[in-house]
């Protein structure tokens, strides 16, 4: 054991900084040989394993390392750890988040030995051709279970295997997936061929873990709360009756499953695609049901205060211009108004509030504990809990970034300060949304309390990992009787057991699984390497399923629901009983982002303002407006041989394909919506496009143009005719994003290769005001773009003053960093060659 206690001696590591743990060294040695998935229970040092692989690769292969983590707080935490652990200058370990300007990132990348970043930023920088992965010799995907669908990890892995000269990938997770198929999907998406698993039962791991006591506390809802719920359920039943008459459901039970609602939506969409007017009315009614179900969920499982805030947002939405009929009908319904009045007049507490206070008093008072974390799905509930518990305990909230009406977020600085104070023992209770679930180095706590069960095994495991690291810990789940809480609790419990058994089976069958994954993985790596060419030949673009868990945090007014996928008309009590029994036919719960729920992760696109380019390779160039990154088109174009993408904030258009061709892309739904948008109509956009470019193009994407909303098809035809005749715009129709990608690539190649034209983001604008001409001149310097150009002109007053300003004065302007200032002086002051 004396050897075990010794420090680790490796090149680049600070002497004796890391404690020697045999299981970490074994995992690191295995991951240094092949692209590996490393599965290790929460709190046992997955980051240390990756660090050991990184120092080995930097010492042996050189190059640089890239470490990806899903949120800004995680990125900063890992950066702090790397800087403490490594004998590498701090300025060579760089942080890439949206807080760093794109042009500065491009410059920092060149000098970095280790970059620690959020995936959205790296994805954008790759699409924008600002960075290259060629010299990256080790790429780590933290919380790699996210590598599904169109999450940024998938695209980055594809680019890495295709672009890197000597790639090595390490994926890390405590909870890689709910079943073997999900784990294999993660491996395939990241190109992993080796699976390394350590469980708490392993002898080398066992001495570093402690038992966690998991229990649950059931509460009974008071009659006043049930009356609010019942009033809402009456309205849901009425709306379901209307949907039943349309033939899209056979039940009016308000406890129907999310799976049933999704099925209804699909049938209604099919009716709309067939131009059946009932489909549009049904879809509006369906949206109303979703809103009402969200309200019932809040009142059942969260608090009356949260449903009050929700109703207030709905009233504001119904009064706004362009409000949906669903919102207007809902707030006008007498039964809903009755529920609103009951919520406003209720002056009691949800019983979970009192139960949480009792649990905290037992842990921190009677049992002399030091810290506790209370998790909740709702930011509204988190704020209400902090206010309630502050009378008895020293409490702080920990919520995501983002700022919606009635619910302020926290900046990254505030988050870090709160965590530091919690670690230092400056307060005893942290009330957190899901943003603290995943990987954050939260200190050991005596109690983790779930304000509500979460229906996914991964999130439940992540939450429980906040306790039981250094000593025995306790986890308590609060449940409201006969509500969705019960269903979620039993499903989560069943899925956790299933995941644990699968990890054990995975460990036992490692050789067989590695052989299978290895064969498929090698085929996948071959596909990665040849992916660009094959895409170009086959015409297939990258798409990917929509993520249920988005990169962004969702607050405010976006509607949705978290619901159980119970079978048929079974009530919640019956469903919970089935889940308890572990029936195989109980469907997994699906989760949708909703108005008050904090979804794991944070949006970190990080491309506010003009996007600079850190060098463009030779080839056909497509300039992409950064707002187009929500689609798969830009990513697909960036992976094609002979095509180079560049990101900018375009003043007009979505894609620039030459000095005379720019494209405005609209889905069929967007096209119709923009016809009716009084603030910025489609014709205003197209007018600007046609003044800026000699050959403007409008791409209308989708096959159901005449089935959008209740618009007369002749009105749509009239708009198309006006675009072609009055504005001289070419209107091209495509079936979807893949078809649009092919069209853009074809036009760009034809313009630049066949016609030998260059790309200009300014186009051939024929009529400019004096101010526009001044902005044009300044924005052309060093690719700083129109936004910074306006800021510079406002600061200095004239173009001449901008051109002659010294570097120090340029740095005084908002949005101008050292790299931009230096580039301006270089362009203006260097002799022309």
PDB file of C-alpha atoms in Angstrom, residues 71-239:
ATOM      1  CA  UNK A  71     -20.550  23.241 -20.296  1.00  0.00           C
ATOM      2  CA  UNK A  72     -18.516  26.356 -19.562  1.00  0.00           C
ATOM      3  CA  UNK A  73     -18.159  25.632 -15.826  1.00  0.00           C
ATOM      4  CA  UNK A  74     -16.813  22.165 -16.637  1.00  0.00           C
ATOM      5  CA  UNK A  75     -14.347  23.612 -19.136  1.00  0.00           C
ATOM      6  CA  UNK A  76     -13.016  26.079 -16.574  1.00  0.00           C
ATOM      7  CA  UNK A  77     -12.801  23.367 -13.919  1.00  0.00           C
ATOM      8  CA  UNK A  78     -10.766  21.083 -16.176  1.00  0.00           C
ATOM      9  CA  UNK A  79      -8.512  23.960 -17.253  1.00  0.00           C
ATOM     10  CA  UNK A  80      -7.741  24.794 -13.619  1.00  0.00           C
ATOM     11  CA  UNK A  81      -6.920  21.136 -12.935  1.00  0.00           C
ATOM     12  CA  UNK A  82      -4.622  20.817 -15.976  1.00  0.00           C
ATOM     13  CA  UNK A  83      -2.766  24.017 -15.099  1.00  0.00           C
ATOM     14  CA  UNK A  84      -2.157  22.782 -11.566  1.00  0.00           C
ATOM     15  CA  UNK A  85      -1.125  19.287 -12.629  1.00  0.00           C
ATOM     16  CA  UNK A  86       1.153  20.009 -15.594  1.00  0.00           C
ATOM     17  CA  UNK A  87       4.558  21.612 -15.989  1.00  0.00           C
ATOM     18  CA  UNK A  88       3.319  23.461 -19.036  1.00  0.00           C
ATOM     19  CA  UNK A  89       3.067  27.275 -19.101  1.00  0.00           C
ATOM     20  CA  UNK A  90      -0.447  28.418 -18.302  1.00  0.00           C
ATOM     21  CA  UNK A  91      -0.718  30.387 -21.535  1.00  0.00           C
ATOM     22  CA  UNK A  92      -0.197  27.150 -23.500  1.00  0.00           C
ATOM     23  CA  UNK A  93      -3.285  25.633 -21.840  1.00  0.00           C
ATOM     24  CA  UNK A  94      -6.061  27.682 -23.408  1.00  0.00           C
ATOM     25  CA  UNK A  95      -9.789  27.842 -22.773  1.00  0.00           C
ATOM     26  CA  UNK A  96     -12.134  27.990 -25.759  1.00  0.00           C
ATOM     27  CA  UNK A  97     -15.687  29.078 -24.949  1.00  0.00           C
ATOM     28  CA  UNK A  98     -18.072  31.599 -26.411  1.00  0.00           C
ATOM     29  CA  UNK A  99     -16.579  34.173 -24.043  1.00  0.00           C
ATOM     30  CA  UNK A 100     -13.426  34.236 -26.213  1.00  0.00           C
ATOM     31  CA  UNK A 101     -13.791  36.176 -29.463  1.00  0.00           C
ATOM     32  CA  UNK A 102     -13.516  34.008 -32.593  1.00  0.00           C
ATOM     33  CA  UNK A 103     -10.558  35.894 -34.077  1.00  0.00           C
ATOM     34  CA  UNK A 104      -8.749  35.596 -30.734  1.00  0.00           C
ATOM     35  CA  UNK A 105      -9.497  31.844 -30.625  1.00  0.00           C
ATOM     36  CA  UNK A 106      -7.945  31.386 -34.037  1.00  0.00           C
ATOM     37  CA  UNK A 107      -4.736  33.055 -32.857  1.00  0.00           C
ATOM     38  CA  UNK A 108      -4.672  31.239 -29.506  1.00  0.00           C
ATOM     39  CA  UNK A 109      -5.142  27.872 -31.189  1.00  0.00           C
ATOM     40  CA  UNK A 110      -1.895  28.124 -33.108  1.00  0.00           C
ATOM     41  CA  UNK A 111       0.191  28.583 -29.942  1.00  0.00           C
ATOM     42  CA  UNK A 112      -1.709  26.175 -27.663  1.00  0.00           C
ATOM     43  CA  UNK A 113      -0.405  22.805 -26.533  1.00  0.00           C
ATOM     44  CA  UNK A 114      -3.674  21.955 -24.805  1.00  0.00           C
ATOM     45  CA  UNK A 115      -7.069  23.438 -25.653  1.00  0.00           C
ATOM     46  CA  UNK A 116     -10.031  22.848 -23.355  1.00  0.00           C
ATOM     47  CA  UNK A 117     -13.303  23.806 -24.988  1.00  0.00           C
ATOM     48  CA  UNK A 118     -17.037  23.495 -25.287  1.00  0.00           C
ATOM     49  CA  UNK A 119     -17.989  21.421 -28.340  1.00  0.00           C
ATOM     50  CA  UNK A 120     -20.218  24.054 -29.937  1.00  0.00           C
ATOM     51  CA  UNK A 121     -17.320  26.496 -30.171  1.00  0.00           C
ATOM     52  CA  UNK A 122     -15.002  23.914 -31.745  1.00  0.00           C
ATOM     53  CA  UNK A 123     -17.759  22.856 -34.133  1.00  0.00           C
ATOM     54  CA  UNK A 124     -18.210  26.465 -35.241  1.00  0.00           C
ATOM     55  CA  UNK A 125     -14.470  27.000 -35.606  1.00  0.00           C
ATOM     56  CA  UNK A 126     -14.177  23.879 -37.765  1.00  0.00           C
ATOM     57  CA  UNK A 127     -17.103  24.882 -39.970  1.00  0.00           C
ATOM     58  CA  UNK A 128     -15.649  28.379 -40.204  1.00  0.00           C
ATOM     59  CA  UNK A 129     -12.195  27.045 -41.139  1.00  0.00           C
ATOM     60  CA  UNK A 130     -10.566  28.906 -38.241  1.00  0.00           C
ATOM     61  CA  UNK A 131      -8.767  25.910 -36.756  1.00  0.00           C
ATOM     62  CA  UNK A 132      -7.353  22.626 -37.990  1.00  0.00           C
ATOM     63  CA  UNK A 133      -7.316  19.298 -36.146  1.00  0.00           C
ATOM     64  CA  UNK A 134      -4.379  18.001 -38.151  1.00  0.00           C
ATOM     65  CA  UNK A 135      -1.828  18.344 -35.321  1.00  0.00           C
ATOM     66  CA  UNK A 136      -4.135  17.185 -32.508  1.00  0.00           C
ATOM     67  CA  UNK A 137      -2.660  13.941 -31.162  1.00  0.00           C
ATOM     68  CA  UNK A 138      -5.186  13.371 -28.357  1.00  0.00           C
ATOM     69  CA  UNK A 139      -8.867  14.285 -28.283  1.00  0.00           C
ATOM     70  CA  UNK A 140     -10.932  13.719 -25.133  1.00  0.00           C
ATOM     71  CA  UNK A 141     -14.734  13.699 -25.104  1.00  0.00           C
ATOM     72  CA  UNK A 142     -15.890  14.257 -21.526  1.00  0.00           C
ATOM     73  CA  UNK A 143     -19.417  13.009 -20.703  1.00  0.00           C
ATOM     74  CA  UNK A 144     -19.239  11.188 -24.016  1.00  0.00           C
ATOM     75  CA  UNK A 145     -22.705   9.634 -23.645  1.00  0.00           C
ATOM     76  CA  UNK A 146     -23.882  12.837 -25.342  1.00  0.00           C
ATOM     77  CA  UNK A 147     -22.402  11.674 -28.660  1.00  0.00           C
ATOM     78  CA  UNK A 148     -25.706  10.850 -30.323  1.00  0.00           C
ATOM     79  CA  UNK A 149     -27.886  12.465 -32.978  1.00  0.00           C
ATOM     80  CA  UNK A 150     -26.652  15.861 -34.099  1.00  0.00           C
ATOM     81  CA  UNK A 151     -24.806  16.807 -30.915  1.00  0.00           C
ATOM     82  CA  UNK A 152     -21.530  18.575 -31.748  1.00  0.00           C
ATOM     83  CA  UNK A 153     -19.399  15.653 -30.509  1.00  0.00           C
ATOM     84  CA  UNK A 154     -20.478  13.549 -33.498  1.00  0.00           C
ATOM     85  CA  UNK A 155     -19.404  16.088 -36.116  1.00  0.00           C
ATOM     86  CA  UNK A 156     -16.112  16.858 -34.341  1.00  0.00           C
ATOM     87  CA  UNK A 157     -15.230  13.150 -34.150  1.00  0.00           C
ATOM     88  CA  UNK A 158     -15.890  12.747 -37.853  1.00  0.00           C
ATOM     89  CA  UNK A 159     -13.681  15.705 -38.691  1.00  0.00           C
ATOM     90  CA  UNK A 160     -10.942  14.556 -36.303  1.00  0.00           C
ATOM     91  CA  UNK A 161     -10.627  11.065 -37.738  1.00  0.00           C
ATOM     92  CA  UNK A 162     -10.644  12.510 -41.256  1.00  0.00           C
ATOM     93  CA  UNK A 163      -8.255  15.423 -40.669  1.00  0.00           C
ATOM     94  CA  UNK A 164      -5.759  14.428 -37.962  1.00  0.00           C
ATOM     95  CA  UNK A 165      -2.380  13.058 -38.968  1.00  0.00           C
ATOM     96  CA  UNK A 166      -2.015  10.856 -35.866  1.00  0.00           C
ATOM     97  CA  UNK A 167      -5.370  10.681 -34.028  1.00  0.00           C
ATOM     98  CA  UNK A 168      -6.180   9.159 -30.638  1.00  0.00           C
ATOM     99  CA  UNK A 169      -9.604   9.481 -29.022  1.00  0.00           C
ATOM    100  CA  UNK A 170     -10.648   8.931 -25.403  1.00  0.00           C
ATOM    101  CA  UNK A 171     -14.320   9.011 -24.471  1.00  0.00           C
ATOM    102  CA  UNK A 172     -15.175   9.292 -20.767  1.00  0.00           C
ATOM    103  CA  UNK A 173     -18.429   8.717 -18.902  1.00  0.00           C
ATOM    104  CA  UNK A 174     -19.790   7.329 -15.662  1.00  0.00           C
ATOM    105  CA  UNK A 175     -22.986   6.431 -17.480  1.00  0.00           C
ATOM    106  CA  UNK A 176     -22.395   5.727 -21.172  1.00  0.00           C
ATOM    107  CA  UNK A 177     -25.930   4.644 -22.073  1.00  0.00           C
ATOM    108  CA  UNK A 178     -29.149   2.975 -21.071  1.00  0.00           C
ATOM    109  CA  UNK A 179     -28.480  -0.235 -22.997  1.00  0.00           C
ATOM    110  CA  UNK A 180     -25.818  -1.999 -25.025  1.00  0.00           C
ATOM    111  CA  UNK A 181     -27.132  -0.544 -28.271  1.00  0.00           C
ATOM    112  CA  UNK A 182     -26.768   3.026 -26.953  1.00  0.00           C
ATOM    113  CA  UNK A 183     -23.214   2.329 -25.796  1.00  0.00           C
ATOM    114  CA  UNK A 184     -22.334   0.872 -29.187  1.00  0.00           C
ATOM    115  CA  UNK A 185     -23.836   3.952 -30.871  1.00  0.00           C
ATOM    116  CA  UNK A 186     -21.587   6.218 -28.809  1.00  0.00           C
ATOM    117  CA  UNK A 187     -18.568   4.099 -29.758  1.00  0.00           C
ATOM    118  CA  UNK A 188     -19.464   4.192 -33.446  1.00  0.00           C
ATOM    119  CA  UNK A 189     -20.090   7.940 -33.447  1.00  0.00           C
ATOM    120  CA  UNK A 190     -16.744   8.668 -31.791  1.00  0.00           C
ATOM    121  CA  UNK A 191     -14.754   5.993 -33.598  1.00  0.00           C
ATOM    122  CA  UNK A 192     -13.936   4.083 -30.392  1.00  0.00           C
ATOM    123  CA  UNK A 193     -12.653   0.513 -30.735  1.00  0.00           C
ATOM    124  CA  UNK A 194     -11.637  -0.287 -27.155  1.00  0.00           C
ATOM    125  CA  UNK A 195     -13.950  -0.414 -24.112  1.00  0.00           C
ATOM    126  CA  UNK A 196     -12.466  -0.144 -20.623  1.00  0.00           C
ATOM    127  CA  UNK A 197     -14.833  -0.540 -17.670  1.00  0.00           C
ATOM    128  CA  UNK A 198     -14.247  -0.257 -13.944  1.00  0.00           C
ATOM    129  CA  UNK A 199     -17.124  -0.734 -11.514  1.00  0.00           C
ATOM    130  CA  UNK A 200     -17.394  -0.123  -7.799  1.00  0.00           C
ATOM    131  CA  UNK A 201     -17.104  -3.881  -7.268  1.00  0.00           C
ATOM    132  CA  UNK A 202     -13.542  -3.950  -8.625  1.00  0.00           C
ATOM    133  CA  UNK A 203     -11.025  -4.419  -5.825  1.00  0.00           C
ATOM    134  CA  UNK A 204      -8.851  -1.532  -7.019  1.00  0.00           C
ATOM    135  CA  UNK A 205     -11.861   0.800  -7.037  1.00  0.00           C
ATOM    136  CA  UNK A 206     -13.732  -0.430  -3.974  1.00  0.00           C
ATOM    137  CA  UNK A 207     -11.355   1.139  -1.437  1.00  0.00           C
ATOM    138  CA  UNK A 208     -12.093   4.600  -2.887  1.00  0.00           C
ATOM    139  CA  UNK A 209     -15.899   4.321  -2.775  1.00  0.00           C
ATOM    140  CA  UNK A 210     -18.459   4.289  -0.008  1.00  0.00           C
ATOM    141  CA  UNK A 211     -22.053   3.142   0.241  1.00  0.00           C
ATOM    142  CA  UNK A 212     -24.789   5.578  -0.680  1.00  0.00           C
ATOM    143  CA  UNK A 213     -28.114   5.088   1.076  1.00  0.00           C
ATOM    144  CA  UNK A 214     -30.910   5.769  -1.422  1.00  0.00           C
ATOM    145  CA  UNK A 215     -34.403   6.271  -0.054  1.00  0.00           C
ATOM    146  CA  UNK A 216     -37.594   8.025  -1.027  1.00  0.00           C
ATOM    147  CA  UNK A 217     -40.144  10.140   0.753  1.00  0.00           C
ATOM    148  CA  UNK A 218     -43.747  10.234  -0.420  1.00  0.00           C
ATOM    149  CA  UNK A 219     -45.916  13.304   0.129  1.00  0.00           C
ATOM    150  CA  UNK A 220     -49.656  13.771  -0.243  1.00  0.00           C
ATOM    151  CA  UNK A 221     -50.959  16.765  -2.146  1.00  0.00           C
ATOM    152  CA  UNK A 222     -53.440  18.999  -0.267  1.00  0.00           C
ATOM    153  CA  UNK A 223     -57.006  19.323  -1.551  1.00  0.00           C
ATOM    154  CA  UNK A 224     -56.416  22.888  -2.780  1.00  0.00           C
ATOM    155  CA  UNK A 225     -53.603  21.726  -5.060  1.00  0.00           C
ATOM    156  CA  UNK A 226     -55.630  18.781  -6.320  1.00  0.00           C
ATOM    157  CA  UNK A 227     -58.491  21.161  -7.154  1.00  0.00           C
ATOM    158  CA  UNK A 228     -56.170  23.200  -9.425  1.00  0.00           C
ATOM    159  CA  UNK A 229     -55.011  20.029 -11.149  1.00  0.00           C
ATOM    160  CA  UNK A 230     -58.532  18.672 -11.562  1.00  0.00           C
ATOM    161  CA  UNK A 231     -59.766  21.903 -13.144  1.00  0.00           C
ATOM    162  CA  UNK A 232     -56.981  21.713 -15.706  1.00  0.00           C
ATOM    163  CA  UNK A 233     -57.604  18.026 -16.350  1.00  0.00           C
ATOM    164  CA  UNK A 234     -61.229  18.802 -17.225  1.00  0.00           C
ATOM    165  CA  UNK A 235     -60.018  21.090 -19.992  1.00  0.00           C
ATOM    166  CA  UNK A 236     -57.537  18.472 -21.205  1.00  0.00           C
ATOM    167  CA  UNK A 237     -60.338  15.913 -21.364  1.00  0.00           C
ATOM    168  CA  UNK A 238     -62.457  18.324 -23.415  1.00  0.00           C
ATOM    169  CA  UNK A 239     -59.612  18.960 -25.884  1.00  0.00           C
TER     170      UNK A 239
END
